[in-house]
């Protein structure tokens, strides 16, 4: 509960001697030199303008301007007030514009977390268009988490998480972006290249090239090998997609990618793709965000743009 001193402090703060209108008036007087022109520029009557300045002079105990014929001249205290007005008013105007942009969803800082290499590749195809369409929104991308991506959302380290792994969690929304098929990438001259599709047992004598992610989050295992009770001969973890490509070209391993991304690399390297199982392994890429951010305009602007990038 506030005491009397607290109420007094609040009253004093709310009754500042110099108000914004005073700064605007002194700027107008300096620019237009006459009461009539200054009042007109501020949509005030001449008497209202004079009353405002007179009231301020009485409170400050100084004269701010003097008449010299039809023109006005600022006094030394008036010049001091003018100097402050020239600094303060532009700052207030920029602040108002910024806050208005926040209110309309045109400004903010969108921190995007990505949990997989294909997620990052897709994001790079969206981000340029988003930056052009939302020039007042800053974007930060977080790839290497000291925590899980979901923890990043919950502890406010990221605002949006691009992930292929949705799950039920109170307070989080997983919004689908697009569907894709996971395929096996192999060398064009690989023995498996002649097959119509890859069966799990065909990988028993293969080395799987994998991104350094826990096995329980690798679709080649959870969606394909584990249900068939099959293991690959070996697995090699690397963060470098270039290393995966070179090893695969030399038949030193095989790896998986979304079909849309694999197609791009197959155009650059002597590689081809193979469907995983007769029906394929089909996935969906999601954007996860907090329920509390459901009305953040620039976040939804990004989602709408992302959903148009069907790869």
Tab-separated table of C-alpha atoms in Angstrom:
chain	number	residue	atom	x	y	z
A	1	UNK	CA	0.000	0.000	0.000
A	2	UNK	CA	1.316	3.462	-0.923
A	3	UNK	CA	1.972	6.039	1.798
A	4	UNK	CA	1.356	9.782	1.469
A	5	UNK	CA	4.925	10.398	0.340
A	6	UNK	CA	4.456	7.945	-2.538
A	7	UNK	CA	1.286	9.706	-3.652
A	8	UNK	CA	3.064	13.047	-3.452
A	9	UNK	CA	5.915	11.750	-5.629
A	10	UNK	CA	3.482	10.473	-8.264
A	11	UNK	CA	1.661	13.807	-8.274
A	12	UNK	CA	4.919	15.679	-8.682
A	13	UNK	CA	5.962	13.439	-11.562
A	14	UNK	CA	2.647	13.924	-13.340
A	15	UNK	CA	2.743	17.724	-13.026
A	16	UNK	CA	6.072	18.476	-14.730
A	17	UNK	CA	6.679	22.150	-15.440
A	18	UNK	CA	7.754	21.636	-19.040
A	19	UNK	CA	5.364	19.634	-21.178
A	20	UNK	CA	5.638	18.448	-24.745
A	21	UNK	CA	3.372	21.217	-26.058
A	22	UNK	CA	5.779	23.798	-24.632
A	23	UNK	CA	8.672	22.256	-26.559
A	24	UNK	CA	6.599	22.184	-29.738
A	25	UNK	CA	5.627	25.833	-29.275
A	26	UNK	CA	9.195	27.004	-28.753
A	27	UNK	CA	10.269	25.135	-31.897
A	28	UNK	CA	7.438	26.742	-33.877
A	29	UNK	CA	8.266	30.226	-32.543
A	30	UNK	CA	11.889	29.748	-33.560
A	31	UNK	CA	10.930	28.542	-37.040
A	32	UNK	CA	8.123	30.963	-37.935
A	33	UNK	CA	9.144	34.070	-35.918
A	34	UNK	CA	5.527	35.284	-35.433
A	35	UNK	CA	2.721	34.228	-33.079
A	36	UNK	CA	0.232	33.911	-35.923
A	37	UNK	CA	2.364	31.596	-38.057
A	38	UNK	CA	3.554	29.531	-35.094
A	39	UNK	CA	-0.013	29.050	-33.809
A	40	UNK	CA	-1.249	28.098	-37.271
A	41	UNK	CA	1.465	25.455	-37.677
A	42	UNK	CA	0.331	23.811	-34.431
A	43	UNK	CA	-3.412	24.166	-35.125
A	44	UNK	CA	-3.749	26.421	-32.084
A	45	UNK	CA	-5.329	29.812	-31.732
A	46	UNK	CA	-2.955	32.687	-31.119
A	47	UNK	CA	-4.465	33.264	-27.671
A	48	UNK	CA	-4.082	29.581	-26.738
A	49	UNK	CA	-0.425	29.645	-27.733
A	50	UNK	CA	0.210	32.842	-25.779
A	51	UNK	CA	-1.578	31.388	-22.743
A	52	UNK	CA	0.560	28.240	-22.796
A	53	UNK	CA	3.823	30.189	-22.933
A	54	UNK	CA	2.701	32.724	-20.330
A	55	UNK	CA	1.706	29.928	-17.965
A	56	UNK	CA	5.101	28.249	-18.419
A	57	UNK	CA	6.969	31.527	-17.885
A	58	UNK	CA	5.098	32.066	-14.621
A	59	UNK	CA	5.978	28.586	-13.393
A	60	UNK	CA	9.633	28.896	-14.436
A	61	UNK	CA	10.016	32.511	-13.329
A	62	UNK	CA	11.742	33.591	-16.578
A	63	UNK	CA	10.825	35.283	-19.873
A	64	UNK	CA	11.166	32.995	-22.881
A	65	UNK	CA	10.522	35.389	-25.725
A	66	UNK	CA	10.187	39.094	-26.515
A	67	UNK	CA	8.426	41.004	-29.276
A	68	UNK	CA	10.509	43.062	-31.685
A	69	UNK	CA	7.942	44.744	-33.908
A	70	UNK	CA	5.939	42.000	-35.604
A	71	UNK	CA	8.640	39.402	-34.999
A	72	UNK	CA	9.626	37.402	-31.914
A	73	UNK	CA	13.040	36.902	-30.393
A	74	UNK	CA	13.860	34.154	-27.941
A	75	UNK	CA	15.546	35.240	-24.728
A	76	UNK	CA	18.571	33.404	-23.326
A	77	UNK	CA	16.299	31.065	-21.266
A	78	UNK	CA	14.180	30.639	-24.403
A	79	UNK	CA	17.273	29.625	-26.376
A	80	UNK	CA	18.077	27.076	-23.658
A	81	UNK	CA	14.569	25.627	-23.915
A	82	UNK	CA	14.888	25.588	-27.720
A	83	UNK	CA	18.142	23.621	-27.503
A	84	UNK	CA	16.426	21.006	-25.334
A	85	UNK	CA	13.379	20.886	-27.612
A	86	UNK	CA	15.567	20.268	-30.669
A	87	UNK	CA	17.019	17.183	-28.949
A	88	UNK	CA	13.942	15.850	-27.161
A	89	UNK	CA	11.153	16.182	-29.755
A	90	UNK	CA	12.911	14.074	-32.450
A	91	UNK	CA	13.606	11.375	-29.852
A	92	UNK	CA	9.950	11.327	-28.791
A	93	UNK	CA	8.806	11.193	-32.415
A	94	UNK	CA	11.101	8.257	-33.216
A	95	UNK	CA	9.976	6.463	-30.059
A	96	UNK	CA	6.320	6.938	-30.974
A	97	UNK	CA	6.945	5.668	-34.495
A	98	UNK	CA	8.769	2.624	-33.125
A	99	UNK	CA	6.032	1.820	-30.608
A	100	UNK	CA	3.402	2.273	-33.299
A	101	UNK	CA	5.336	-0.149	-35.500
A	102	UNK	CA	5.387	-2.661	-32.633
A	103	UNK	CA	1.648	-2.162	-32.165
A	104	UNK	CA	1.001	-2.838	-35.860
A	105	UNK	CA	3.399	-5.788	-35.954
A	106	UNK	CA	5.825	-4.028	-38.295
A	107	UNK	CA	8.720	-4.011	-35.826
A	108	UNK	CA	10.258	-6.476	-33.415
A	109	UNK	CA	12.972	-9.083	-33.041
A	110	UNK	CA	12.094	-12.558	-34.311
A	111	UNK	CA	14.466	-15.190	-32.923
A	112	UNK	CA	14.191	-18.416	-34.916
A	113	UNK	CA	15.572	-21.738	-33.735
A	114	UNK	CA	16.300	-24.582	-36.175
A	115	UNK	CA	16.734	-28.188	-35.061
A	116	UNK	CA	17.915	-29.861	-38.262
A	117	UNK	CA	20.027	-29.204	-41.344
A	118	UNK	CA	17.057	-29.356	-43.771
A	119	UNK	CA	15.223	-26.928	-41.457
A	120	UNK	CA	18.069	-24.459	-41.910
A	121	UNK	CA	18.154	-24.940	-45.692
A	122	UNK	CA	14.417	-24.263	-45.903
A	123	UNK	CA	14.748	-21.228	-43.630
A	124	UNK	CA	17.406	-19.692	-45.885
A	125	UNK	CA	14.925	-19.870	-48.762
A	126	UNK	CA	12.313	-17.971	-46.764
A	127	UNK	CA	14.338	-15.465	-44.801
A	128	UNK	CA	15.334	-13.188	-47.699
A	129	UNK	CA	11.709	-12.644	-48.722
A	130	UNK	CA	10.700	-12.035	-45.111
A	131	UNK	CA	13.431	-9.445	-44.542
A	132	UNK	CA	12.304	-7.575	-47.656
A	133	UNK	CA	8.632	-7.660	-46.694
A	134	UNK	CA	9.286	-6.731	-43.030
A	135	UNK	CA	12.199	-4.249	-43.071
A	136	UNK	CA	11.627	-3.108	-39.490
A	137	UNK	CA	11.771	-6.614	-38.001
A	138	UNK	CA	15.180	-7.931	-36.923
A	139	UNK	CA	15.821	-11.674	-37.294
A	140	UNK	CA	18.243	-13.830	-35.298
A	141	UNK	CA	18.829	-17.510	-36.080
A	142	UNK	CA	19.846	-19.997	-33.386
A	143	UNK	CA	21.247	-23.320	-34.615
A	144	UNK	CA	23.328	-24.782	-31.835
A	145	UNK	CA	21.312	-25.111	-28.657
A	146	UNK	CA	22.777	-25.609	-25.197
A	147	UNK	CA	19.339	-27.064	-24.558
A	148	UNK	CA	16.568	-28.562	-26.658
A	149	UNK	CA	14.709	-26.353	-29.081
A	150	UNK	CA	11.530	-26.663	-27.028
A	151	UNK	CA	13.388	-25.544	-23.916
A	152	UNK	CA	14.568	-22.588	-25.975
A	153	UNK	CA	10.938	-21.663	-26.622
A	154	UNK	CA	9.887	-22.104	-23.024
A	155	UNK	CA	12.767	-20.069	-21.581
A	156	UNK	CA	12.230	-17.315	-24.194
A	157	UNK	CA	15.585	-17.833	-25.931
A	158	UNK	CA	13.757	-18.261	-29.254
A	159	UNK	CA	10.335	-17.120	-30.449
A	160	UNK	CA	9.855	-19.650	-33.238
A	161	UNK	CA	11.217	-23.159	-33.655
A	162	UNK	CA	11.442	-24.926	-37.031
A	163	UNK	CA	11.287	-28.661	-36.366
A	164	UNK	CA	10.102	-31.961	-37.875
A	165	UNK	CA	9.319	-33.348	-34.409
A	166	UNK	CA	5.997	-32.109	-32.967
A	167	UNK	CA	4.567	-33.284	-29.666
A	168	UNK	CA	1.892	-32.289	-27.201
A	169	UNK	CA	3.011	-29.614	-24.755
A	170	UNK	CA	0.830	-27.187	-22.782
A	171	UNK	CA	1.396	-23.630	-23.908
A	172	UNK	CA	2.982	-24.533	-27.268
A	173	UNK	CA	1.486	-24.554	-30.767
A	174	UNK	CA	2.933	-26.679	-33.591
A	175	UNK	CA	1.796	-25.188	-36.896
A	176	UNK	CA	2.402	-27.341	-39.998
A	177	UNK	CA	4.374	-25.658	-42.793
A	178	UNK	CA	4.567	-28.318	-45.517
A	179	UNK	CA	4.828	-32.072	-46.092
A	180	UNK	CA	7.882	-33.777	-47.533
A	181	UNK	CA	9.260	-37.240	-48.238
A	182	UNK	CA	12.473	-38.496	-46.644
A	183	UNK	CA	14.648	-40.371	-49.175
A	184	UNK	CA	17.943	-42.239	-49.181
A	185	UNK	CA	20.789	-40.488	-51.027
A	186	UNK	CA	23.236	-42.874	-52.727
A	187	UNK	CA	25.878	-42.772	-55.465
A	188	UNK	CA	24.617	-43.176	-59.024
A	189	UNK	CA	26.733	-46.337	-59.393
A	190	UNK	CA	25.787	-47.774	-55.997
A	191	UNK	CA	24.438	-51.376	-56.119
A	192	UNK	CA	21.181	-50.138	-54.563
A	193	UNK	CA	20.622	-47.699	-57.437
A	194	UNK	CA	18.979	-50.430	-59.488
A	195	UNK	CA	16.346	-51.108	-56.795
A	196	UNK	CA	12.818	-49.663	-57.005
A	197	UNK	CA	12.882	-48.825	-53.301
A	198	UNK	CA	15.002	-49.525	-50.243
A	199	UNK	CA	13.992	-52.225	-47.792
A	200	UNK	CA	15.298	-51.926	-44.179
A	201	UNK	CA	17.431	-55.074	-44.506
A	202	UNK	CA	19.273	-53.535	-47.458
A	203	UNK	CA	21.036	-51.195	-45.018
A	204	UNK	CA	22.517	-54.002	-42.907
A	205	UNK	CA	25.805	-53.743	-44.816
A	206	UNK	CA	25.800	-49.945	-45.223
A	207	UNK	CA	27.393	-47.102	-43.275
A	208	UNK	CA	24.845	-44.464	-42.345
A	209	UNK	CA	26.094	-40.878	-42.461
A	210	UNK	CA	24.247	-38.921	-39.796
A	211	UNK	CA	24.042	-35.441	-38.381
A	212	UNK	CA	25.051	-35.393	-34.676
A	213	UNK	CA	21.546	-35.777	-33.274
A	214	UNK	CA	20.324	-38.363	-30.708
A	215	UNK	CA	19.222	-41.557	-32.450
A	216	UNK	CA	15.699	-41.263	-31.065
A	217	UNK	CA	15.330	-38.102	-33.171
A	218	UNK	CA	16.665	-39.584	-36.418
A	219	UNK	CA	13.813	-40.531	-38.742
A	220	UNK	CA	15.873	-43.174	-40.580
A	221	UNK	CA	15.871	-45.075	-37.281
A	222	UNK	CA	12.516	-44.233	-35.718
A	223	UNK	CA	10.490	-44.424	-38.953
A	224	UNK	CA	12.372	-47.120	-40.870
A	225	UNK	CA	15.017	-49.286	-39.182
A	226	UNK	CA	13.797	-49.707	-35.599
A	227	UNK	CA	10.254	-50.833	-36.565
A	228	UNK	CA	11.874	-53.496	-38.770
A	229	UNK	CA	14.374	-54.480	-36.012
A	230	UNK	CA	17.263	-53.757	-38.356
A	231	UNK	CA	20.575	-52.011	-37.692
A	232	UNK	CA	23.035	-50.536	-40.164
A	233	UNK	CA	26.560	-51.950	-40.350
A	234	UNK	CA	28.013	-48.698	-39.017
A	235	UNK	CA	27.185	-45.071	-38.461
A	236	UNK	CA	29.321	-41.987	-38.909
A	237	UNK	CA	28.315	-38.626	-37.415
A	238	UNK	CA	29.318	-35.357	-39.033
A	239	UNK	CA	28.014	-31.785	-39.115
A	240	UNK	CA	29.319	-31.256	-42.654
A	241	UNK	CA	26.885	-31.854	-45.503
A	242	UNK	CA	29.853	-31.532	-47.892
A	243	UNK	CA	31.575	-34.435	-46.158
A	244	UNK	CA	28.406	-36.523	-46.444
A	245	UNK	CA	28.169	-35.775	-50.148
A	246	UNK	CA	31.800	-36.647	-50.877
A	247	UNK	CA	31.689	-39.883	-48.844
A	248	UNK	CA	28.463	-40.902	-50.583
A	249	UNK	CA	29.844	-40.219	-54.057
A	250	UNK	CA	32.761	-42.553	-53.171
A	251	UNK	CA	30.346	-45.196	-51.836
A	252	UNK	CA	31.714	-44.768	-48.312
A	253	UNK	CA	28.228	-44.309	-46.891
A	254	UNK	CA	24.613	-43.307	-47.514
A	255	UNK	CA	22.406	-40.710	-45.861
A	256	UNK	CA	18.874	-39.301	-45.886
A	257	UNK	CA	17.444	-35.926	-46.849
A	258	UNK	CA	14.037	-34.514	-47.743
A	259	UNK	CA	13.388	-35.203	-51.432
A	260	UNK	CA	13.274	-31.481	-52.313
A	261	UNK	CA	16.746	-30.934	-50.872
A	262	UNK	CA	18.199	-34.194	-52.187
A	263	UNK	CA	17.079	-33.190	-55.685
A	264	UNK	CA	19.220	-30.041	-55.510
A	265	UNK	CA	22.351	-32.020	-54.581
A	266	UNK	CA	21.669	-34.710	-57.170
A	267	UNK	CA	21.861	-31.982	-59.815
A	268	UNK	CA	25.345	-31.047	-58.583
A	269	UNK	CA	26.853	-34.463	-57.787
A	270	UNK	CA	26.698	-37.972	-59.323
A	271	UNK	CA	24.044	-39.000	-56.825
A	272	UNK	CA	20.548	-40.403	-56.961
A	273	UNK	CA	17.752	-41.096	-54.469
A	274	UNK	CA	15.846	-44.158	-53.346
A	275	UNK	CA	12.447	-44.330	-51.701
A	276	UNK	CA	12.518	-45.678	-48.127
A	277	UNK	CA	10.117	-48.594	-48.212
A	278	UNK	CA	7.376	-49.249	-50.727
A	279	UNK	CA	5.205	-46.416	-49.355
A	280	UNK	CA	8.043	-44.050	-48.469
A	281	UNK	CA	8.674	-42.155	-45.239
A	282	UNK	CA	6.550	-39.026	-45.208
A	283	UNK	CA	7.094	-36.181	-42.764
A	284	UNK	CA	5.842	-32.678	-42.013
A	285	UNK	CA	7.894	-29.615	-41.131
A	286	UNK	CA	6.438	-27.550	-38.287
A	287	UNK	CA	6.834	-24.107	-36.792
A	288	UNK	CA	6.417	-24.152	-33.025
A	289	UNK	CA	5.687	-21.087	-30.922
A	290	UNK	CA	4.220	-20.172	-27.548
A	291	UNK	CA	0.486	-19.793	-27.054
A	292	UNK	CA	1.213	-16.377	-25.547
A	293	UNK	CA	2.641	-15.236	-28.921
A	294	UNK	CA	-0.398	-16.296	-30.911
A	295	UNK	CA	-1.304	-12.668	-31.721
A	296	UNK	CA	2.205	-11.445	-32.598
A	297	UNK	CA	1.678	-10.024	-36.119
A	298	UNK	CA	5.209	-10.337	-37.516
A	299	UNK	CA	5.465	-13.953	-36.315
A	300	UNK	CA	2.333	-14.813	-38.275
A	301	UNK	CA	3.592	-12.828	-41.256
A	302	UNK	CA	6.631	-15.118	-41.278
A	303	UNK	CA	4.451	-18.235	-41.017
A	304	UNK	CA	2.228	-17.172	-43.902
A	305	UNK	CA	5.255	-16.496	-46.071
A	306	UNK	CA	6.801	-19.819	-45.033
A	307	UNK	CA	3.712	-21.789	-45.978
A	308	UNK	CA	3.934	-20.352	-49.479
A	309	UNK	CA	7.408	-21.887	-49.851
A	310	UNK	CA	6.201	-25.384	-50.692
A	311	UNK	CA	9.405	-27.212	-51.581
